[in-house]
PDB file of C-alpha atoms in Angstrom:
ATOM      1  CA  MET A  28       9.501  18.487 -25.768  1.00  0.00           C
ATOM      2  CA  ALA A  29      11.573  16.315 -28.030  1.00  0.00           C
ATOM      3  CA  LEU A  30       9.159  13.396 -28.147  1.00  0.00           C
ATOM      4  CA  GLY A  31       9.316  12.884 -31.908  1.00  0.00           C
ATOM      5  CA  LEU A  32      10.156   9.225 -31.318  1.00  0.00           C
ATOM      6  CA  TYR A  33       6.555   8.716 -30.246  1.00  0.00           C
ATOM      7  CA  SER A  34       4.810  10.259 -33.236  1.00  0.00           C
ATOM      8  CA  ILE A  35       3.207   8.584 -36.232  1.00  0.00           C
ATOM      9  CA  ASN A  36       2.966   9.987 -39.740  1.00  0.00           C
ATOM     10  CA  ILE A  37      -0.724   9.477 -40.550  1.00  0.00           C
ATOM     11  CA  ILE A  38      -0.825  11.174 -43.962  1.00  0.00           C
ATOM     12  CA  GLY A  39       0.852   8.231 -45.686  1.00  0.00           C
ATOM     13  CA  LEU A  40      -1.223   5.542 -43.980  1.00  0.00           C
ATOM     14  CA  SER A  41      -3.926   3.692 -45.892  1.00  0.00           C
ATOM     15  CA  ASN A  42      -7.442   3.236 -44.500  1.00  0.00           C
ATOM     16  CA  LYS A  43      -6.924   0.022 -42.539  1.00  0.00           C
ATOM     17  CA  LYS A  44      -5.586  -1.204 -39.197  1.00  0.00           C
ATOM     18  CA  HIS A  45      -1.899  -0.541 -38.493  1.00  0.00           C
ATOM     19  CA  HIS A  46       0.281  -1.795 -35.628  1.00  0.00           C
ATOM     20  CA  PHE A  47       3.169   0.004 -33.938  1.00  0.00           C
ATOM     21  CA  HIS A  48       5.380  -0.824 -30.974  1.00  0.00           C
ATOM     22  CA  PHE A  49       7.155   1.631 -28.677  1.00  0.00           C
ATOM     23  CA  GLU A  50       9.717   0.919 -25.938  1.00  0.00           C
ATOM     24  CA  PHE A  51      10.791   3.590 -23.482  1.00  0.00           C
ATOM     25  CA  GLY A  52      12.447   4.058 -20.120  1.00  0.00           C
ATOM     26  CA  ASN A  53      13.798   6.712 -17.776  1.00  0.00           C
ATOM     27  CA  ALA A  54      14.686   9.227 -20.516  1.00  0.00           C
ATOM     28  CA  PHE A  55      11.029   9.300 -21.575  1.00  0.00           C
ATOM     29  CA  PHE A  56       9.878  10.248 -18.066  1.00  0.00           C
ATOM     30  CA  ARG A  57      12.597  12.888 -17.669  1.00  0.00           C
ATOM     31  CA  GLU A  58      11.098  14.730 -20.664  1.00  0.00           C
ATOM     32  CA  PHE A  59       7.985  15.454 -18.597  1.00  0.00           C
ATOM     33  CA  GLY A  60       9.879  16.702 -15.545  1.00  0.00           C
ATOM     34  CA  THR A  61       7.406  15.518 -12.908  1.00  0.00           C
ATOM     35  CA  ASP A  62       7.946  13.522  -9.738  1.00  0.00           C
ATOM     36  CA  LEU A  63       4.907  11.314 -10.261  1.00  0.00           C
ATOM     37  CA  VAL A  64       6.853   8.821 -12.372  1.00  0.00           C
ATOM     38  CA  ALA A  65      10.580   9.395 -12.556  1.00  0.00           C
ATOM     39  CA  GLU A  66      11.751   5.948 -13.612  1.00  0.00           C
ATOM     40  CA  GLY A  67      10.308   2.949 -15.354  1.00  0.00           C
ATOM     41  CA  ALA A  68      10.466   0.617 -18.322  1.00  0.00           C
ATOM     42  CA  PHE A  69       7.454   0.214 -20.577  1.00  0.00           C
ATOM     43  CA  GLY A  70       6.351  -1.256 -23.846  1.00  0.00           C
ATOM     44  CA  VAL A  71       3.329   0.004 -25.763  1.00  0.00           C
ATOM     45  CA  ASP A  72       1.568  -1.944 -28.490  1.00  0.00           C
ATOM     46  CA  LEU A  73      -0.462   0.533 -30.500  1.00  0.00           C
ATOM     47  CA  SER A  74      -3.230  -0.526 -32.835  1.00  0.00           C
ATOM     48  CA  LEU A  75      -4.234   2.375 -35.096  1.00  0.00           C
ATOM     49  CA  ASP A  76      -7.355   1.887 -37.202  1.00  0.00           C
ATOM     50  CA  LYS A  77      -7.495   4.609 -39.853  1.00  0.00           C
ATOM     51  CA  ARG A  78     -10.870   5.321 -41.424  1.00  0.00           C
ATOM     52  CA  GLU A  79     -12.183   8.004 -43.762  1.00  0.00           C
ATOM     53  CA  THR A  80     -13.524  10.281 -40.997  1.00  0.00           C
ATOM     54  CA  PHE A  81     -11.582   9.240 -37.891  1.00  0.00           C
ATOM     55  CA  LEU A  82      -8.686   7.273 -36.431  1.00  0.00           C
ATOM     56  CA  GLU A  83      -9.073   4.907 -33.498  1.00  0.00           C
ATOM     57  CA  ALA A  84      -5.964   4.291 -31.404  1.00  0.00           C
ATOM     58  CA  GLU A  85      -5.804   1.475 -28.868  1.00  0.00           C
ATOM     59  CA  PHE A  86      -2.841   1.575 -26.484  1.00  0.00           C
ATOM     60  CA  ARG A  87      -1.827  -1.652 -24.719  1.00  0.00           C
ATOM     61  CA  ILE A  88       0.665  -0.549 -22.089  1.00  0.00           C
ATOM     62  CA  LYS A  89       2.743  -2.973 -20.048  1.00  0.00           C
ATOM     63  CA  GLY A  90       5.717  -2.331 -17.800  1.00  0.00           C
ATOM     64  CA  THR A  91       6.920  -1.344 -14.365  1.00  0.00           C
ATOM     65  CA  ALA A  92       7.265   2.052 -12.742  1.00  0.00           C
ATOM     66  CA  ARG A  93       9.745   2.672  -9.963  1.00  0.00           C
ATOM     67  CA  LEU A  94       7.825   4.450  -7.200  1.00  0.00           C
ATOM     68  CA  ILE A  95       8.696   5.762  -3.749  1.00  0.00           C
ATOM     69  CA  CYS A  96       6.669   4.367  -0.831  1.00  0.00           C
ATOM     70  CA  ASP A  97       4.668   7.057   0.965  1.00  0.00           C
ATOM     71  CA  ARG A  98       5.214   5.337   4.313  1.00  0.00           C
ATOM     72  CA  SER A  99       8.849   4.186   4.313  1.00  0.00           C
ATOM     73  CA  LEU A 100      10.319   6.241   1.426  1.00  0.00           C
ATOM     74  CA  GLU A 101      11.764   3.023  -0.003  1.00  0.00           C
ATOM     75  CA  PRO A 102      11.716   2.607  -3.784  1.00  0.00           C
ATOM     76  CA  PHE A 103       9.738  -0.310  -5.207  1.00  0.00           C
ATOM     77  CA  GLU A 104       8.659  -1.668  -8.585  1.00  0.00           C
ATOM     78  CA  TYR A 105       4.974  -1.190  -9.422  1.00  0.00           C
ATOM     79  CA  PRO A 106       3.670  -3.280 -12.359  1.00  0.00           C
ATOM     80  CA  ILE A 107       1.257  -1.585 -14.752  1.00  0.00           C
ATOM     81  CA  GLU A 108      -0.798  -3.237 -17.458  1.00  0.00           C
ATOM     82  CA  ARG A 109      -3.678  -1.355 -19.024  1.00  0.00           C
ATOM     83  CA  THR A 110      -5.513  -0.714 -22.277  1.00  0.00           C
ATOM     84  CA  ASN A 111      -6.801   2.701 -23.346  1.00  0.00           C
ATOM     85  CA  LYS A 112      -8.532   3.984 -26.470  1.00  0.00           C
ATOM     86  CA  ILE A 113      -8.603   7.397 -28.097  1.00  0.00           C
ATOM     87  CA  VAL A 114     -10.640   8.368 -31.147  1.00  0.00           C
ATOM     88  CA  PHE A 115      -9.215  11.151 -33.303  1.00  0.00           C
ATOM     89  CA  LYS A 116     -11.997  12.691 -35.400  1.00  0.00           C
ATOM     90  CA  TYR A 117     -11.342  15.072 -38.260  1.00  0.00           C
ATOM     91  CA  GLY A 118     -12.682  18.598 -37.802  1.00  0.00           C
ATOM     92  CA  GLU A 119     -12.019  22.318 -38.272  1.00  0.00           C
ATOM     93  CA  LYS A 120      -9.658  22.893 -35.341  1.00  0.00           C
ATOM     94  CA  ASP A 121      -7.739  20.843 -32.776  1.00  0.00           C
ATOM     95  CA  GLU A 122      -9.655  20.372 -29.540  1.00  0.00           C
ATOM     96  CA  GLU A 123     -10.351  17.817 -26.836  1.00  0.00           C
ATOM     97  CA  ILE A 124     -14.014  16.799 -26.656  1.00  0.00           C
ATOM     98  CA  THR A 125     -13.662  14.175 -23.894  1.00  0.00           C
ATOM     99  CA  ASP A 126     -10.793  12.144 -22.485  1.00  0.00           C
ATOM    100  CA  GLU A 127     -11.327   9.604 -25.271  1.00  0.00           C
ATOM    101  CA  ILE A 128     -12.318  11.843 -28.211  1.00  0.00           C
ATOM    102  CA  MET A 129     -10.001  14.393 -29.833  1.00  0.00           C
ATOM    103  CA  ILE A 130     -10.716  16.582 -32.828  1.00  0.00           C
ATOM    104  CA  ILE A 131      -7.796  17.036 -35.228  1.00  0.00           C
ATOM    105  CA  GLN A 132      -7.596  19.001 -38.454  1.00  0.00           C
ATOM    106  CA  ARG A 133      -7.873  17.009 -41.667  1.00  0.00           C
ATOM    107  CA  ASP A 134      -4.443  18.211 -42.810  1.00  0.00           C
ATOM    108  CA  THR A 135      -2.706  16.966 -39.626  1.00  0.00           C
ATOM    109  CA  ALA A 136       0.408  15.109 -40.762  1.00  0.00           C
ATOM    110  CA  THR A 137       1.526  13.423 -37.552  1.00  0.00           C
ATOM    111  CA  LEU A 138       0.005  12.269 -34.285  1.00  0.00           C
ATOM    112  CA  GLU A 139       2.136  13.029 -31.235  1.00  0.00           C
ATOM    113  CA  LEU A 140       1.391  10.132 -28.877  1.00  0.00           C
ATOM    114  CA  GLY A 141       4.043  10.534 -26.154  1.00  0.00           C
ATOM    115  CA  GLN A 142       1.872  12.769 -23.967  1.00  0.00           C
ATOM    116  CA  TYR A 143      -1.029  10.304 -24.139  1.00  0.00           C
ATOM    117  CA  MET A 144       1.201   7.372 -23.175  1.00  0.00           C
ATOM    118  CA  TYR A 145       2.583   9.321 -20.212  1.00  0.00           C
ATOM    119  CA  GLU A 146      -0.912  10.289 -19.038  1.00  0.00           C
ATOM    120  CA  PHE A 147      -2.179   6.704 -19.253  1.00  0.00           C
ATOM    121  CA  ILE A 148       0.731   5.514 -17.114  1.00  0.00           C
ATOM    122  CA  ALA A 149       0.264   8.381 -14.649  1.00  0.00           C
ATOM    123  CA  LEU A 150      -3.427   7.504 -14.260  1.00  0.00           C
ATOM    124  CA  ALA A 151      -2.471   3.933 -13.343  1.00  0.00           C
ATOM    125  CA  ILE A 152      -0.355   5.098 -10.383  1.00  0.00           C
ATOM    126  CA  PRO A 153      -2.295   4.757  -7.102  1.00  0.00           C
ATOM    127  CA  LEU A 154      -2.848   7.831  -4.945  1.00  0.00           C
ATOM    128  CA  LYS A 155      -1.427   6.020  -1.936  1.00  0.00           C
ATOM    129  CA  LYS A 156       1.855   4.406  -2.961  1.00  0.00           C
ATOM    130  CA  LEU A 157       2.622   1.578  -0.527  1.00  0.00           C
ATOM    131  CA  HIS A 158       5.584  -0.773  -0.727  1.00  0.00           C
ATOM    132  CA  PRO A 159       4.338  -4.364  -1.186  1.00  0.00           C
ATOM    133  CA  LYS A 160       5.582  -5.295   2.298  1.00  0.00           C
ATOM    134  CA  PHE A 161       3.010  -2.884   3.821  1.00  0.00           C
ATOM    135  CA  ARG A 162      -0.020  -3.870   1.738  1.00  0.00           C
ATOM    136  CA  ASP A 163      -1.143  -6.791   3.918  1.00  0.00           C
ATOM    137  CA  GLU A 164      -0.712  -5.151   7.308  1.00  0.00           C
ATOM    138  CA  VAL A 165      -3.600  -5.431   9.757  1.00  0.00           C
ATOM    139  CA  ASN A 166      -3.112  -1.891  11.080  1.00  0.00           C
ATOM    140  CA  ASP A 167      -3.909  -0.072   7.878  1.00  0.00           C
ATOM    141  CA  ASP A 168      -4.080   3.729   8.096  1.00  0.00           C
ATOM    142  CA  ASP A 169      -7.620   3.707   6.747  1.00  0.00           C
ATOM    143  CA  SER A 170      -9.045   1.463   9.469  1.00  0.00           C
ATOM    144  CA  ALA A 171      -7.195   2.589  12.601  1.00  0.00           C
ATOM    145  CA  GLY A 172      -7.947   5.586  14.762  1.00  0.00           C
ATOM    146  CA  LYS A 173     -11.697   5.915  14.531  1.00  0.00           C
ATOM    147  CA  ILE A 174     -12.973   9.034  16.306  1.00  0.00           C
ATOM    148  CA  VAL A 175     -16.309   9.064  18.100  1.00  0.00           C
ATOM    149  CA  TYR A 176     -18.057  12.339  18.835  1.00  0.00           C
ATOM    150  CA  SER A 177     -20.730  12.676  21.487  1.00  0.00           C
ATOM    151  CA  SER A 178     -23.313  15.424  21.503  1.00  0.00           C
ATOM    152  CA  GLU A 179     -24.730  14.348  24.848  1.00  0.00           C
ATOM    153  CA  ASP A 180     -24.986  17.180  27.371  1.00  0.00           C
ATOM    154  CA  SER A 181     -23.996  15.977  30.791  1.00  0.00           C
ATOM    155  CA  THR A 182     -24.079  17.939  33.994  1.00  0.00           C
ATOM    156  CA  GLU A 183     -21.523  15.586  35.505  1.00  0.00           C
ATOM    157  CA  ASN A 184     -17.834  15.672  34.733  1.00  0.00           C
ATOM    158  CA  LYS A 185     -15.749  12.567  34.046  1.00  0.00           C
ATOM    159  CA  ASN A 186     -15.209  11.913  37.753  1.00  0.00           C
ATOM    160  CA  GLY A 187     -18.947  11.671  38.384  1.00  0.00           C
ATOM    161  CA  GLU A 188     -19.106  14.944  40.307  1.00  0.00           C
ATOM    162  CA  GLU A 189     -21.820  17.535  39.736  1.00  0.00           C
ATOM    163  CA  ILE A 190     -20.674  20.536  37.628  1.00  0.00           C
ATOM    164  CA  ASP A 191     -21.087  24.019  39.098  1.00  0.00           C
ATOM    165  CA  PRO A 192     -24.349  25.485  37.632  1.00  0.00           C
ATOM    166  CA  ARG A 193     -22.557  28.761  36.796  1.00  0.00           C
ATOM    167  CA  TRP A 194     -20.699  26.931  34.000  1.00  0.00           C
ATOM    168  CA  ASN A 195     -23.982  25.889  32.368  1.00  0.00           C
ATOM    169  CA  ILE A 196     -24.288  29.398  30.905  1.00  0.00           C
ATOM    170  CA  LEU A 197     -21.092  28.753  28.929  1.00  0.00           C
ATOM    171  CA  ARG A 198     -22.515  25.485  27.569  1.00  0.00           C
ATOM    172  CA  LYS A 199     -25.320  27.456  25.893  1.00  0.00           C
ATOM    173  CA  LEU A 200     -22.750  29.337  23.786  1.00  0.00           C
ATOM    174  CA  LYS A 201     -22.050  26.256  21.638  1.00  0.00           C
TER     175      LYS A 201
END
């Protein structure tokens, strides 16, 4: 991926807090080739605190993603504003310890941050994407259509008539 626009040269940085700003739109999302977020406009304020043994990156992401409603298939703007942190510790080899802690080699020259920014935005997208006009409806999919099961054995059918005893043998097969 050609996401070099979203990388920071950390070798030349002094041990203090640094601030960076990134702006990106639809071309950024096309680089990832997924349908989760295809369009949007975002700004990221990055605060990078470089220390002797680690770097702490705080991403303040703000913007809107253009999503497709799961119910009506209409596009709508979904605002996103979130803050995420990642700690990059120096170690022997590159590896991910947790979602917030990454190990990088001491001789790493640049941090590629585009993938992290995309993942933070993707995590802010709700599983159920509803157009704002459907959010306040009384008949929400989650509350309607409750199913009640009965385990009561009845020898009468729905009309109140007695069931033929020969069919009781079949009831025991349950």
